[in-house]
Coordinates of C-alpha atoms in Angstrom, one line a residue:
M245 CA 20.6 7.1 15.1
S246 CA 17.8 9.5 14.5
L247 CA 17.2 10.4 10.9
L248 CA 15.5 13.3 9.1
L249 CA 13.1 11.8 6.5
P250 CA 10.8 14.3 4.9
V251 CA 7.5 12.8 3.7
I252 CA 6.6 14.3 0.3
L253 CA 2.8 14.0 -0.4
G254 CA 1.8 13.9 -4.0
S255 CA -1.9 14.9 -4.2
V256 CA -3.7 18.2 -4.0
R257 CA -7.2 16.9 -4.6
S258 CA -9.9 18.1 -2.3
D259 CA -10.9 14.6 -1.3
R260 CA -7.4 13.2 -1.3
K261 CA -6.8 10.0 0.6
G262 CA -3.0 10.3 0.5
L263 CA -3.0 12.2 3.8
R264 CA -4.1 9.0 5.4
A265 CA -1.0 7.2 4.1
A266 CA 1.3 10.2 5.0
R267 CA -0.1 10.3 8.6
F268 CA 0.4 6.6 8.9
I269 CA 4.0 6.6 7.8
I270 CA 4.9 9.8 9.7
R271 CA 3.5 8.2 12.9
R272 CA 5.5 5.0 12.3
L273 CA 8.7 6.9 11.6
E274 CA 8.3 9.2 14.7
E275 CA 7.6 6.1 16.9
Q276 CA 11.1 4.9 16.0
G277 CA 12.6 8.3 16.9
H278 CA 13.0 9.8 13.4
E279 CA 11.9 13.2 12.3
A280 CA 9.4 13.1 9.5
P281 CA 8.1 16.5 8.4
L282 CA 5.3 16.5 5.9
V283 CA 5.9 18.3 2.6
D284 CA 2.4 19.0 1.3
P285 CA 2.1 20.5 -2.2
L286 CA -1.4 21.9 -1.3
E287 CA 0.2 24.0 1.5
L288 CA 3.3 24.9 -0.6
K289 CA 1.2 26.3 -3.5
L290 CA 4.2 26.0 -5.8
P291 CA 3.7 27.4 -9.3
L292 CA 4.0 25.1 -12.2
L293 CA 7.6 24.6 -12.8
D294 CA 9.1 27.5 -14.7
R295 CA 12.6 27.4 -13.2
M296 CA 14.2 25.1 -10.7
Y297 CA 15.4 26.3 -7.3
K298 CA 19.0 26.3 -8.5
E299 CA 18.1 28.5 -11.5
Y300 CA 17.1 31.4 -9.3
P301 CA 19.9 34.0 -8.4
K302 CA 21.2 33.3 -4.8
G303 CA 18.6 34.5 -2.3
K304 CA 15.9 35.3 -4.9
A305 CA 14.0 32.0 -4.9
P306 CA 10.4 32.1 -3.5
E307 CA 10.4 31.5 0.3
S308 CA 8.7 28.1 0.0
L309 CA 11.5 26.9 -2.2
E310 CA 14.2 28.3 0.2
R311 CA 12.6 26.5 3.1
L312 CA 12.4 23.2 1.2
A313 CA 16.0 23.5 0.0
E314 CA 17.2 24.0 3.5
L315 CA 15.1 21.0 4.7
Y316 CA 16.3 18.8 1.8
R317 CA 20.0 19.6 2.4
R318 CA 19.7 18.3 6.0
A319 CA 17.6 15.3 5.0
D320 CA 18.9 11.7 5.3
G321 CA 16.4 10.3 2.9
F322 CA 12.9 10.9 1.6
V323 CA 9.5 9.1 1.7
I324 CA 7.4 9.7 -1.3
V325 CA 3.6 9.2 -0.9
S326 CA 2.0 8.7 -4.3
A327 CA -1.4 8.0 -5.6
E328 CA -1.9 6.4 -9.0
Y329 CA -3.6 8.6 -11.6
N330 CA -4.2 6.9 -14.9
Q331 CA -1.4 4.4 -14.2
S332 CA 1.0 7.2 -13.5
I333 CA 2.1 9.7 -10.8
P334 CA 0.0 12.7 -9.9
P335 CA 1.0 15.9 -11.6
A336 CA 1.3 17.8 -8.3
L337 CA 4.0 15.2 -7.2
S338 CA 6.0 15.6 -10.3
N339 CA 5.8 19.4 -10.0
T340 CA 6.9 19.3 -6.4
L341 CA 9.8 17.0 -7.0
D342 CA 11.0 18.8 -10.2
H343 CA 11.8 22.0 -8.4
F344 CA 15.0 20.5 -7.0
L345 CA 17.9 18.3 -8.0
E346 CA 21.2 18.5 -6.2
E347 CA 19.4 18.6 -2.8
Y348 CA 18.3 15.0 -3.4
F349 CA 21.7 13.6 -4.3
W350 CA 23.1 10.6 -2.4
R351 CA 20.0 10.1 -0.3
P352 CA 17.6 7.2 -0.6
S353 CA 13.9 7.5 -1.2
A354 CA 11.2 5.1 -0.3
I355 CA 7.8 4.9 -2.1
V356 CA 4.5 4.6 -0.3
C357 CA 1.9 4.1 -3.0
Y358 CA -1.8 3.8 -2.7
S359 CA -5.0 3.5 -4.7
A360 CA -8.7 3.1 -4.2
G361 CA -8.5 -0.2 -6.0
R362 CA -6.6 -3.5 -5.4
Y363 CA -3.3 -2.6 -7.1
G364 CA -2.2 -0.2 -4.4
G365 CA -0.7 2.3 -6.8
V366 CA 2.2 0.1 -7.9
R367 CA 1.9 1.1 -11.5
A368 CA 2.6 4.7 -10.5
A369 CA 5.4 3.5 -8.3
V370 CA 7.2 1.8 -11.2
Q371 CA 7.3 5.1 -13.1
L372 CA 8.2 7.0 -9.9
R373 CA 11.2 4.8 -9.2
T374 CA 12.7 5.8 -12.6
M375 CA 12.1 9.5 -11.9
L376 CA 13.6 9.3 -8.4
G377 CA 16.7 7.7 -9.7
E378 CA 17.1 10.4 -12.3
L379 CA 16.7 13.0 -9.5
G380 CA 19.6 11.4 -7.6
M381 CA 17.6 9.8 -4.8
S382 CA 17.3 6.2 -5.9
S383 CA 14.5 4.3 -4.2
I384 CA 15.0 1.4 -1.9
P385 CA 14.0 -2.0 -3.4
S386 CA 10.7 -2.3 -1.5
Y387 CA 7.4 -0.4 -1.9
L388 CA 4.8 0.0 0.7
A389 CA 1.7 -0.5 -1.4
I390 CA -1.7 0.3 0.2
P391 CA -4.6 -1.0 -1.8
E392 CA -8.2 0.1 -1.1
I393 CA -6.9 3.0 1.0
G394 CA -10.4 4.0 2.1
K395 CA -10.8 0.7 3.9
T396 CA -7.1 0.1 4.8
L397 CA -6.5 3.4 6.7
D398 CA -8.9 5.6 8.6
E399 CA -8.8 9.4 8.2
D400 CA -6.2 9.8 10.9
G401 CA -3.9 7.2 9.3
H402 CA -4.7 4.3 11.7
P403 CA -4.5 0.9 10.0
Q404 CA -7.7 -1.0 9.6
Q405 CA -6.0 -4.1 8.3
P406 CA -3.5 -6.1 10.4
W407 CA -1.0 -6.8 7.6
L408 CA -0.1 -3.1 7.2
D409 CA 1.9 -2.7 10.4
K410 CA 4.0 -5.7 9.6
S411 CA 4.7 -4.5 6.1
A412 CA 5.4 -1.0 7.2
G413 CA 7.9 -2.3 9.8
R414 CA 10.0 -4.1 7.2
F415 CA 9.7 -1.2 4.8
I416 CA 10.9 1.3 7.4
S417 CA 13.8 -1.0 8.5
E418 CA 15.0 -1.1 4.9
L419 CA 14.8 2.7 4.5
V420 CA 16.6 3.3 7.8
W421 CA 19.4 0.9 6.7
Y422 CA 19.9 2.6 3.4
A423 CA 19.7 6.1 4.9
Q424 CA 22.2 5.3 7.6
A425 CA 24.6 3.7 5.1
L426 CA 24.4 6.6 2.7
R427 CA 24.7 9.1 5.5
R428 CA 28.0 7.5 6.5
Q429 CA 29.2 7.6 2.9
R430 CA 28.3 11.2 2.5
E431 CA 30.3 12.0 5.6
E432 CA 33.3 10.3 4.1
G433 CA 33.0 12.1 0.8
L434 CA 31.2 12.0 -2.5
P435 CA 32.4 10.0 -5.5
Y436 CA 33.0 13.2 -7.5

């Protein structure tokens, strides 16, 4: 069963390394037959959150929000690619996520976290997991943590460490399992 799994990138820095992680996970998802479009806040150029998508009168939201809402309503789950900034999530990621709510409901999320250091962004992932649950897209139990991203992935997202492919395989299998299960449940009806 092919799934639609948007990959939401969290950084807008000029020298951001998150594109490496996004390219890697997109490639791995597509190799398994899934659709994994990149949601890049740098390209979206969303304003700082003033009002959520749902707070605009019907048909009056900015075009970028309309496109995202349509994509998110069709999505089976989400992959969030997050750096760790000061032991927290990047502000661009928070801003990108906060524009929506109901569009995320009853779909799983999976966290790919990274850092330049050895912790692989897990301190941000802990906070992100709480946020994702509040948004209605609870995260799967596993993280895909990528430490020393500059050495672990090349610029095109090809792994430079042998452990990464194995870890990604288990991570994707878990996401697919949750996404397929929740897709079936959504088709049968929602709890309220």
